[in-house]
Short mmCIF file of C-alpha atoms in Angstrom, two decimals:
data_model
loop_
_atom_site.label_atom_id
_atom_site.label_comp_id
_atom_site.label_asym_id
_atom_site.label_seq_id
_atom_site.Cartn_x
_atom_site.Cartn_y
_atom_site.Cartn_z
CA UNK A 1 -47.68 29.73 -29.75
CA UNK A 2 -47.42 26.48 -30.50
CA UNK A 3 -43.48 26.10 -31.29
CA UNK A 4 -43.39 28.39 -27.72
CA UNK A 5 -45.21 25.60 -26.39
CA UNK A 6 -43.03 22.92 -27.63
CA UNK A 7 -39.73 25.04 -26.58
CA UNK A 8 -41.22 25.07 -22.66
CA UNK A 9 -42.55 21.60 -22.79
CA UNK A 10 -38.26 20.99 -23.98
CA UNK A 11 -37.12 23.03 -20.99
CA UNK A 12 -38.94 21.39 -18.74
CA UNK A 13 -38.15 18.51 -19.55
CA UNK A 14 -34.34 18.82 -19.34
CA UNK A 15 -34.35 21.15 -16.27
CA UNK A 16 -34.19 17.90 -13.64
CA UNK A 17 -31.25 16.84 -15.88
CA UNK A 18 -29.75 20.24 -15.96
CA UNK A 19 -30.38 20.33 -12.08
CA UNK A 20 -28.68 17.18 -11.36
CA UNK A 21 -25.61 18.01 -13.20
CA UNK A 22 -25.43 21.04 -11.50
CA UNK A 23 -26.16 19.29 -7.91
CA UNK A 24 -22.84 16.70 -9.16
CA UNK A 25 -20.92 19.49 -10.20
CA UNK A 26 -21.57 21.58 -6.65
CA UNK A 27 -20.98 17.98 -4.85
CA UNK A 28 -17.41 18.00 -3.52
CA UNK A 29 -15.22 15.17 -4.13
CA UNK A 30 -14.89 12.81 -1.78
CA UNK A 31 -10.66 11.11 -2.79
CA UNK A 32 -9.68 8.55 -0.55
CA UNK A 33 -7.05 6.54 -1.52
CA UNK A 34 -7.62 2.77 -3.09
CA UNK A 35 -4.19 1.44 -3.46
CA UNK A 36 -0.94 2.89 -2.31
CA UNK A 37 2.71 1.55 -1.80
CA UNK A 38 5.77 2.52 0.09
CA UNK A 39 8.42 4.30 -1.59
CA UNK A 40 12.39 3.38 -1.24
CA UNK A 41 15.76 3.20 -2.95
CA UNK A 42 15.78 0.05 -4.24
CA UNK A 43 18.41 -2.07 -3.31
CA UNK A 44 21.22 -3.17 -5.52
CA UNK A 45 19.69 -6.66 -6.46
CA UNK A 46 16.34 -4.83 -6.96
CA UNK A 47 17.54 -1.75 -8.97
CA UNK A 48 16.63 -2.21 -12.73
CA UNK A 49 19.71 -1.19 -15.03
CA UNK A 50 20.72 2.54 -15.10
CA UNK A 51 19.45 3.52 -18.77
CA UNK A 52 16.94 -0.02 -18.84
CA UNK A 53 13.92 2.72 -18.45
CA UNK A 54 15.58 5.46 -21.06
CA UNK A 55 13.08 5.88 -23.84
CA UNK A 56 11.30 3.13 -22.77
CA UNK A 57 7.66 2.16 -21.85
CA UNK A 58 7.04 1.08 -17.86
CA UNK A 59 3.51 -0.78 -17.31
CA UNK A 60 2.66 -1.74 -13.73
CA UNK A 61 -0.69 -3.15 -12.62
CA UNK A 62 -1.93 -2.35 -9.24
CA UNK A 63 -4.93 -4.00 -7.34
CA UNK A 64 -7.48 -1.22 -6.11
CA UNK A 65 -9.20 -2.01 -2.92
CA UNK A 66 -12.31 0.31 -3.42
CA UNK A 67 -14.11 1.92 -6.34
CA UNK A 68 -15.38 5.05 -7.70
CA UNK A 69 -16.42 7.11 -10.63
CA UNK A 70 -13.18 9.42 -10.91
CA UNK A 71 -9.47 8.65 -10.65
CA UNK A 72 -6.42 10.25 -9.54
CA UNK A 73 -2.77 8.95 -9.77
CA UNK A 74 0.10 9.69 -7.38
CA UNK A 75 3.81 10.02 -9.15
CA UNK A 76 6.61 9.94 -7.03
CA UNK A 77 9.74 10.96 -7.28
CA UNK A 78 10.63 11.26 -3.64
CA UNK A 79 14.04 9.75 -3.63
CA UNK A 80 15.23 11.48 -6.73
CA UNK A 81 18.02 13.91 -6.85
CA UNK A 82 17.13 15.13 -10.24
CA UNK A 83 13.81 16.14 -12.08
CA UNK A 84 12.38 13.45 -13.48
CA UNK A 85 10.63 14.30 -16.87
CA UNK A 86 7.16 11.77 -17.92
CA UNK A 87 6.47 12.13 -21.55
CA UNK A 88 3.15 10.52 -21.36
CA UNK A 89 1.39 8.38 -18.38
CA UNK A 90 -1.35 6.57 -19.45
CA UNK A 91 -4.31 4.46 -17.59
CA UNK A 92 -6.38 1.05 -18.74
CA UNK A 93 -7.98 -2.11 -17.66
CA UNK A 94 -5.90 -5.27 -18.35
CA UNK A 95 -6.67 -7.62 -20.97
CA UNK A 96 -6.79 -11.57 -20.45
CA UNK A 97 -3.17 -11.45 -21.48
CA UNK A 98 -0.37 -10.91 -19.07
CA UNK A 99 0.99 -7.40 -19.61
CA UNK A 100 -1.73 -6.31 -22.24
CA UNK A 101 -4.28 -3.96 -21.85
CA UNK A 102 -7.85 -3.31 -23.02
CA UNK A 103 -7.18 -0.82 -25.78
CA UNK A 104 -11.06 0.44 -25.71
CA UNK A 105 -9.84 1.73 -21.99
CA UNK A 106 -6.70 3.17 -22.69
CA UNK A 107 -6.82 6.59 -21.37
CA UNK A 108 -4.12 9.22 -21.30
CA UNK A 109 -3.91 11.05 -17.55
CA UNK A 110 -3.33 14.88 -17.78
CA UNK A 111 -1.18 17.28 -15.37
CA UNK A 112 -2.29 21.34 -15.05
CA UNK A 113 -4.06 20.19 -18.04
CA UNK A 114 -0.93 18.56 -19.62
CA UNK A 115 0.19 15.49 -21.01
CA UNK A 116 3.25 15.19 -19.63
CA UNK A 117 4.69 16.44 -16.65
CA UNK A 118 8.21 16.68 -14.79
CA UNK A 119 8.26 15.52 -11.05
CA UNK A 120 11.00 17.66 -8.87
CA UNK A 121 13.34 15.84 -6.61
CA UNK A 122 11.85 14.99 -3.59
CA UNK A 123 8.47 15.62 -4.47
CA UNK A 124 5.32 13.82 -5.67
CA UNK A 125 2.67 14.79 -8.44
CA UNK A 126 -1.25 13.75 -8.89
CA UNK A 127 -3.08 14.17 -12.02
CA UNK A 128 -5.73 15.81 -12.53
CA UNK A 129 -8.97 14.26 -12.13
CA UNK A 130 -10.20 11.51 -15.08
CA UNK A 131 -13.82 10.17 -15.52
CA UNK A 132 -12.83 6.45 -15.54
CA UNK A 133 -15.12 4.13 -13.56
CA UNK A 134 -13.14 1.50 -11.80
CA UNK A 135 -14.54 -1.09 -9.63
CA UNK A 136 -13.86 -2.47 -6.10
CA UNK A 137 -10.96 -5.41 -6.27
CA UNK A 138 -10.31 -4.75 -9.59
CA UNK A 139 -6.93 -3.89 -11.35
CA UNK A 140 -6.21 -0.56 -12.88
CA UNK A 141 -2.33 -0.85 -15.38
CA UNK A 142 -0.70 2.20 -15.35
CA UNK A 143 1.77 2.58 -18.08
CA UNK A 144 4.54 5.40 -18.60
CA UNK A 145 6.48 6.79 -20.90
CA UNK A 146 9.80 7.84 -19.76
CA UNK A 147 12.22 10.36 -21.85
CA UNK A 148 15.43 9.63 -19.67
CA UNK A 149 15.90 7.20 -16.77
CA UNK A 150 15.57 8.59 -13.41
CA UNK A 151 18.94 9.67 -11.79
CA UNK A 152 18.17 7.87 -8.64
CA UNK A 153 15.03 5.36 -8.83
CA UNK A 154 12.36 5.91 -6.69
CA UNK A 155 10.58 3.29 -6.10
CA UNK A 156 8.86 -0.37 -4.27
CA UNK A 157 10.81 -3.80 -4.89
CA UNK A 158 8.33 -6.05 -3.02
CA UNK A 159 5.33 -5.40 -5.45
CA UNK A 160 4.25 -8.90 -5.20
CA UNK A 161 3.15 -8.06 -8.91
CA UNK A 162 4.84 -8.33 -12.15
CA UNK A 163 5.82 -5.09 -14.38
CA UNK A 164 6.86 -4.77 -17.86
CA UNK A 165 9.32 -2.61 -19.26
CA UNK A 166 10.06 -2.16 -23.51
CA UNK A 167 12.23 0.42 -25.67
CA UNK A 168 9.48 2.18 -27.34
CA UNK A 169 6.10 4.30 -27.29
CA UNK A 170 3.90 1.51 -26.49
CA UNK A 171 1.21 3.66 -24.17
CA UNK A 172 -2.07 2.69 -26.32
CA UNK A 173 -0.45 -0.90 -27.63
CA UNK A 174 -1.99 -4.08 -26.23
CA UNK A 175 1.11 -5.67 -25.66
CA UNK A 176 4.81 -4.61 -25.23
CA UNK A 177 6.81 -6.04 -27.83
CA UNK A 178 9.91 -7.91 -26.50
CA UNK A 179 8.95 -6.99 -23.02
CA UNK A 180 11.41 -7.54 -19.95
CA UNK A 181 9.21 -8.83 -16.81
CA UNK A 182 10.29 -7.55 -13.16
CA UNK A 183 8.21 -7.94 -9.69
CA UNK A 184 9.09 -4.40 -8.61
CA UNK A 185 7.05 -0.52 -8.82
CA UNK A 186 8.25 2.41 -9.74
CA UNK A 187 7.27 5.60 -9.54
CA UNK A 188 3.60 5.11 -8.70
CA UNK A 189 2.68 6.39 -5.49
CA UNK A 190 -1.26 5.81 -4.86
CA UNK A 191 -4.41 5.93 -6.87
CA UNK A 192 -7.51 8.06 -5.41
CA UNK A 193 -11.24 7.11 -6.23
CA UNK A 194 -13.89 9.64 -6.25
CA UNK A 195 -15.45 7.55 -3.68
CA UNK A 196 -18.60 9.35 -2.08
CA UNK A 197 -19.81 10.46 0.91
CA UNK A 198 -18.34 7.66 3.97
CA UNK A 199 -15.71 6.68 2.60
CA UNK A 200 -12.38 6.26 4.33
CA UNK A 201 -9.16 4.64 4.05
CA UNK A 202 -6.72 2.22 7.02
CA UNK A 203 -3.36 2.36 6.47
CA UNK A 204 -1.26 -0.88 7.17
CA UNK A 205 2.92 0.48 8.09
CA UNK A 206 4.65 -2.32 8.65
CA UNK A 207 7.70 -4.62 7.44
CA UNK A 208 7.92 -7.94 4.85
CA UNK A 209 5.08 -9.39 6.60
CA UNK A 210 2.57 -6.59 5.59
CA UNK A 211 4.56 -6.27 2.49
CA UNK A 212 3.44 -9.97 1.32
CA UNK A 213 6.63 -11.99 1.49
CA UNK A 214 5.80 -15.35 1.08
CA UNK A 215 2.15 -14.18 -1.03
CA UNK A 216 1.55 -15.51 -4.37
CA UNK A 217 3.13 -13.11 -6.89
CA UNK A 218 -0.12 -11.37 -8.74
CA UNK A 219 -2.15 -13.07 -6.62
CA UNK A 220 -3.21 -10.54 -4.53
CA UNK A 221 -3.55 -12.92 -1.10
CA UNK A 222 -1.48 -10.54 0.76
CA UNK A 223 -3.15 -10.05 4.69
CA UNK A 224 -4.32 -7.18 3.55
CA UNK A 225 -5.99 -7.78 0.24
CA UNK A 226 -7.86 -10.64 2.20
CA UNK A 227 -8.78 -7.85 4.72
CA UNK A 228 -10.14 -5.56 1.56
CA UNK A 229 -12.03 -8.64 0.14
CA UNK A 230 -13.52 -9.00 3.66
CA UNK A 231 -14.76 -5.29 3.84
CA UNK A 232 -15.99 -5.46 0.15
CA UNK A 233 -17.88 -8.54 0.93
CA UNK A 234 -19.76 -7.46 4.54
CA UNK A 235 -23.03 -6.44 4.96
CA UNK A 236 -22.19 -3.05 2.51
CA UNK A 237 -21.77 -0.18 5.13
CA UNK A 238 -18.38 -0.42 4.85
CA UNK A 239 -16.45 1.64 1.93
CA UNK A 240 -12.66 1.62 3.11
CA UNK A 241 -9.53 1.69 0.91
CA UNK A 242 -6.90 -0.34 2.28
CA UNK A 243 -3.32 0.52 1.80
CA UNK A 244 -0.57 -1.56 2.25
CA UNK A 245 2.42 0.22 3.56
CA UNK A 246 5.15 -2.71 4.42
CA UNK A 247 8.65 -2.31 2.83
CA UNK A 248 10.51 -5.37 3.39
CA UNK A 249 13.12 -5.15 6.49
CA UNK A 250 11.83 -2.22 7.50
CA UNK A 251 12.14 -1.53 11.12
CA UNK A 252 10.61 1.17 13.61
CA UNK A 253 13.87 3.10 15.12
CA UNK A 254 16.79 2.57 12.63
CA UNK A 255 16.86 2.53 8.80
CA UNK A 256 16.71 -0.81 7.10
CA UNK A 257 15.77 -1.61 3.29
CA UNK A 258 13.97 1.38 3.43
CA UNK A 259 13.51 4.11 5.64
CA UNK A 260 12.70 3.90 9.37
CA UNK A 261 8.74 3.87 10.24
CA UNK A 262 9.09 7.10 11.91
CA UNK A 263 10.88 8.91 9.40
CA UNK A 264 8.37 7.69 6.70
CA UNK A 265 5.28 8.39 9.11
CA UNK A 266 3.81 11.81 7.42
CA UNK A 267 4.38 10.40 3.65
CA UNK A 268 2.86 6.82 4.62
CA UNK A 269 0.53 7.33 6.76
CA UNK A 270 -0.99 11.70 6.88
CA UNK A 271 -0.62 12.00 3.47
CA UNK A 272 -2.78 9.49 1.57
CA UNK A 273 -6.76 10.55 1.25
CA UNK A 274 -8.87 9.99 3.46
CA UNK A 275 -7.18 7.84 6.29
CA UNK A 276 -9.02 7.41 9.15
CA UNK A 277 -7.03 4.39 10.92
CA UNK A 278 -3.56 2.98 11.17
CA UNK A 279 -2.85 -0.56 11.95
CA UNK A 280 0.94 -0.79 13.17
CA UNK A 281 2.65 -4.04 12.50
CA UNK A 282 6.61 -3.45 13.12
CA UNK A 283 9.31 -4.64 15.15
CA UNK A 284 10.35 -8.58 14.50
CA UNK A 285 13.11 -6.77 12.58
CA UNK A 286 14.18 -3.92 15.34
CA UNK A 287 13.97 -7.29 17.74
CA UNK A 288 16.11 -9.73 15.31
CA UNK A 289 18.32 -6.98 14.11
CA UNK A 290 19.73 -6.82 17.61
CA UNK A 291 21.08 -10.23 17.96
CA UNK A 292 21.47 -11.34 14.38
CA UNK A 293 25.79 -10.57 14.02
CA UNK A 294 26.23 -10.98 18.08
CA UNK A 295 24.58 -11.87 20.97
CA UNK A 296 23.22 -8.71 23.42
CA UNK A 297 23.59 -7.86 27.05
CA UNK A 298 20.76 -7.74 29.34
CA UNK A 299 20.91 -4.11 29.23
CA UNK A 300 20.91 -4.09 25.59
CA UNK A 301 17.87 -6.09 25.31
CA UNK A 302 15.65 -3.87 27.78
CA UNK A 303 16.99 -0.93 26.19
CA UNK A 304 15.47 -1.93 22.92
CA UNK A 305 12.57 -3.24 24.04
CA UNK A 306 12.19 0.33 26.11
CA UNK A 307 13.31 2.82 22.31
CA UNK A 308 10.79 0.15 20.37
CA UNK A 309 7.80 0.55 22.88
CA UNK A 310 8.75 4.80 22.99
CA UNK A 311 8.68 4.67 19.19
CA UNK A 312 5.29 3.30 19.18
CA UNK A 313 4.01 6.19 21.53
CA UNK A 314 5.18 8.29 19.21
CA UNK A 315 3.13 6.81 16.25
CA UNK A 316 0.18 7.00 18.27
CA UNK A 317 0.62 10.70 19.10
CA UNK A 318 1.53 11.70 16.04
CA UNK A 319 -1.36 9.90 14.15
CA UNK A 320 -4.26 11.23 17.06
CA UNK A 321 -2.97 14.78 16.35
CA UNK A 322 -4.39 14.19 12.76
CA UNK A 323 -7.52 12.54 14.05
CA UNK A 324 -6.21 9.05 13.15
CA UNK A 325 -7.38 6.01 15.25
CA UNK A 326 -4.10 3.53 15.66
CA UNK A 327 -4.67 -0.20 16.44
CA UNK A 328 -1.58 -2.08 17.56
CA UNK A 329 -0.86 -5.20 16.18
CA UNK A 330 1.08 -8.07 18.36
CA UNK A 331 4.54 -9.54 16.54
CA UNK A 332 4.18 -12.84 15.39
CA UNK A 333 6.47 -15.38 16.59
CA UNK A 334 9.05 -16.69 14.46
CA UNK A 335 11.10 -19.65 16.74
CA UNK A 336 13.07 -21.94 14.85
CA UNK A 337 13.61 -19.03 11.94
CA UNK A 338 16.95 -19.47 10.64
CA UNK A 339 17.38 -15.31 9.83
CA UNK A 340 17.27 -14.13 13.63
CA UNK A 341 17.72 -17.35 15.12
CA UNK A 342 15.81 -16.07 18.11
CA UNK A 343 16.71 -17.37 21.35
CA UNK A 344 15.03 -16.96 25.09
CA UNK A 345 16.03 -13.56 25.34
CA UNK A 346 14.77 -12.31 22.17
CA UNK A 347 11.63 -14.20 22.96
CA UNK A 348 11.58 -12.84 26.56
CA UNK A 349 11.60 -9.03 24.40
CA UNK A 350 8.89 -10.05 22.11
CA UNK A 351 6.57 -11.17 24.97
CA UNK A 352 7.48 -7.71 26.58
CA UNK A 353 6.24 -5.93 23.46
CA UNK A 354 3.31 -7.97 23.09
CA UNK A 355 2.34 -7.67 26.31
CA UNK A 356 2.79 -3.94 26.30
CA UNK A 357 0.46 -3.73 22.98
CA UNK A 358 -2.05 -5.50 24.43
CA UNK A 359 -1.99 -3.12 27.75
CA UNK A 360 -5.42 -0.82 28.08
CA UNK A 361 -4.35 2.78 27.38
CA UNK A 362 -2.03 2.07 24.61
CA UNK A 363 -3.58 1.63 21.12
CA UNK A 364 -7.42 2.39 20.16
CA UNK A 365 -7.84 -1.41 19.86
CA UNK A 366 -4.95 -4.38 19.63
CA UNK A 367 -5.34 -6.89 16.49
CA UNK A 368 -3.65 -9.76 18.28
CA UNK A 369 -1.87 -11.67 15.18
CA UNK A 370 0.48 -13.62 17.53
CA UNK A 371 -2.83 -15.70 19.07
CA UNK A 372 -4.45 -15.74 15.49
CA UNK A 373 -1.09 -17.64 14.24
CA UNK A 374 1.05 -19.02 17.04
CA UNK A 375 0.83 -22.77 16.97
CA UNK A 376 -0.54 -23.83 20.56
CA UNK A 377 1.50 -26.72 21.20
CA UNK A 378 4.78 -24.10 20.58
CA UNK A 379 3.52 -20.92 21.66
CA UNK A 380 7.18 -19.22 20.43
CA UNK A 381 6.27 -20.44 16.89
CA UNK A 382 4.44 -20.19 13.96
CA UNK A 383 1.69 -23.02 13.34
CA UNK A 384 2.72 -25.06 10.38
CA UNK A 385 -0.28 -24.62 8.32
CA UNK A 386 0.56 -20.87 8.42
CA UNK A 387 4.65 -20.99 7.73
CA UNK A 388 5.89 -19.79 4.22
CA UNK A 389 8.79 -21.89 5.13
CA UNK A 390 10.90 -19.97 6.67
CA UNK A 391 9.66 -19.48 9.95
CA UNK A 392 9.39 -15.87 9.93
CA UNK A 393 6.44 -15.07 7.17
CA UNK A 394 3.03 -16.47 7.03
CA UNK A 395 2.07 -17.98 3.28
CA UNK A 396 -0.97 -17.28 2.03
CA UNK A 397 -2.73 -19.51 4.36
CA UNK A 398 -1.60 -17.33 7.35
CA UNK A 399 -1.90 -14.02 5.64
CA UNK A 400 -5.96 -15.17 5.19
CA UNK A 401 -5.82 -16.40 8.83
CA UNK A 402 -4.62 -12.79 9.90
CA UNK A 403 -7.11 -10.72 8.03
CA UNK A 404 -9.81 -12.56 9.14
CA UNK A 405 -8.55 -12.19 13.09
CA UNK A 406 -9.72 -8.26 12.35
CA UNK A 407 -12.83 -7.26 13.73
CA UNK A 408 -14.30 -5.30 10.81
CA UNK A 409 -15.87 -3.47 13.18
CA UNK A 410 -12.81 -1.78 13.88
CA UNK A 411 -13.71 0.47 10.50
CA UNK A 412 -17.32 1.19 11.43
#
């Protein structure tokens, strides 16, 4: 009787444990995305050497904007024209040095219950769930181990954050010996967090200004890592993953660096977890692009002010078919810049645009970055304090002035 006794006293005691891993098991997930970047071809300048990645360990670091108890990682291999075969991908925290990890963190990511996997061309993988805690603002490295180079990289240029690259297994190593350094991403498409119940994720699609030119390089001051900080520091009801989609150039109608905003819409914007709002920034580039080899006609200029304005209805409509909210944000001014050289007439178009984002009907809400940066005494230009240099991108200065222009409660 009295081992009985101690056996049901046992039971009862564990049953609330039991219970509550059972209640965590039966408890959907709740992924939304807490970092993501926009895939391209890299460029010719940009491209790392055909075999450089043969046989050869890739570690990236990537700054998460939200955490969670559970990981996923996104692969991509979207602009391949060949299978791309990953011995080994492998997660960690860094270590204080620059490239390094934390070995005690180093965990290997699994595929259909597999250590390595092979992406098809055109196509993107996620792992399988890992138990790896990460926090909010903090930076996850993701290393990989490649058998053969890809046939046609895949990939982001404009990381804004350095990468490492060795000949060599060095997954679980704390360093990578003789190590080449780049400032580009590839193949690493987003990383999910088992976030919880409210959480949701904006997605920023826009050009080099969203993309960070001018940021500090690992520095994370990007406008919208200052708009994550912001989130992550407010009052606490706010849990959103912000996800920078600029490519550098890139433009809303045609093809520039990377592909056209529309074409990329469904992988940029509908397919990361758990979007619930889109902030457009895009057209200083379909605007400057127009004049920058030749000057326009009149007719020329109101046509593409009329295609650029059409191609933002269609963002809208597309994204509120998926349940999206879409705030339009105003083009910044960029007078005196010596890329576009904008004159009258190209100012004349941006006003139009402007003034057509800002129109009632047209966006859920309009995040006016041209009053948040223009310098009053030269409307047409960028205030000094806010000028990279160039007259065309904010430094970090005016990427912190534009994130905090953004009503947070925008993501209420």
């Amino acid at each position: 009787m009295k081992r009985f006794g101690l056996i049901l006293l046992v039971c009862l005691a564990l049953a609330p444990l039991a219970a509550s891993r059972a209640a965590a098991a039966a408890t959907p997930a709740r992924w939304v995305a807490s970092w993501a970047t926009a895939q391209q071809i890299p460029e010719d300048r940009n491209a790392l050497p055909a075999d450089a990645l043969a046989g050869a360990t890739l570690r990236q670091s990537v700054h998460l904007s939200i955490g969670g108890a559970r990981i996923r990682v996104h692969l991509t291999n979207v602009f391949g024209t060949a299978p791309l075969h990953l011995a080994a991908v492998h997660v960690a925290r860094p270590s204080l040095i620059l490239g390094g990890i934390d070995t005690r963190t180093d965990r290997a990511l699994t595929f259909a219950g597999q250590g390595d996997v092979t992406i098809p061309a055109g196509a993107e993988i996620v792992s399988d769930p890992l138990d790896f805690a990460v926090a909010s603002e903090s930076s996850l490295v993701i290393s990989i181990l490649y058998d053969a180079a890809p046939a046609q990289q895949t990939g982001h240029p404009g990381s804004r954050a350095t990468s490492y690259y060795a000949k060599g297994d060095f997954l679980a190593a704390s360093e990578l010996p003789g190590a080449t350094a780049v400032e580009h991403w590839s193949q690493i498409e987003a990383v999910d967090v088992d976030a919880g119940g409210g959480a949701s994720a904006v997605v920023a699609l826009g050009d080099s200004i969203t993309d960070g030119h001018g940021a500090t390089t690992d520095g994370n001051d990007r406008w919208t890592d200052v708009l994550a900080h912001r989130l992550q520091a407010s009052t606490g009801q706010w849990t959103v993953g912000v996800l920078n989609k600029g490519i550098g150039g890139g433009r809303v109608l045609l093809d520039g660096l990377g592909p056209n905003a529309l074409a990329r819409f469904d992988r940029d914007v509908l397919s990361p977890a758990g979007v619930e709002w889109l902030i457009v920034l895009e057209g200083i580039n379909d605007l400057g692009v127009l004049t920058r080899e030749a000057p326009a006609t009149p007719a020329q200029h109101a046509a593409m002010v009329a295609d650029l304005i059409a191609g933002y209805r269609q963002i809208v409509a597309r994204a509120h078919d998926h349940g999206i909210k879409v705030y339009g944000a105003t083009i910044l001014p960029d007078f005196g810049g010596a890329y576009y050289h904008p004159d009258a007439a190209n100012e004349a178009d941006r006003h139009a645009v402007n003034d057509w984002i800002r129109g009632p009907g047209h966006f859920d809400a309009v995040i006016d970055f041209d009053a948040a940066l223009r310098d009053p005494a030269h409307p047409d230009a960028m205030l000094p304090a806010y000028d990279s240099g160039d007259h065309l991108h904010p430094g970090p200065a005016g990427y912190k002035a534009m994130a905090e222009s953004i009503a947070l409660s925008l993501f209420r």
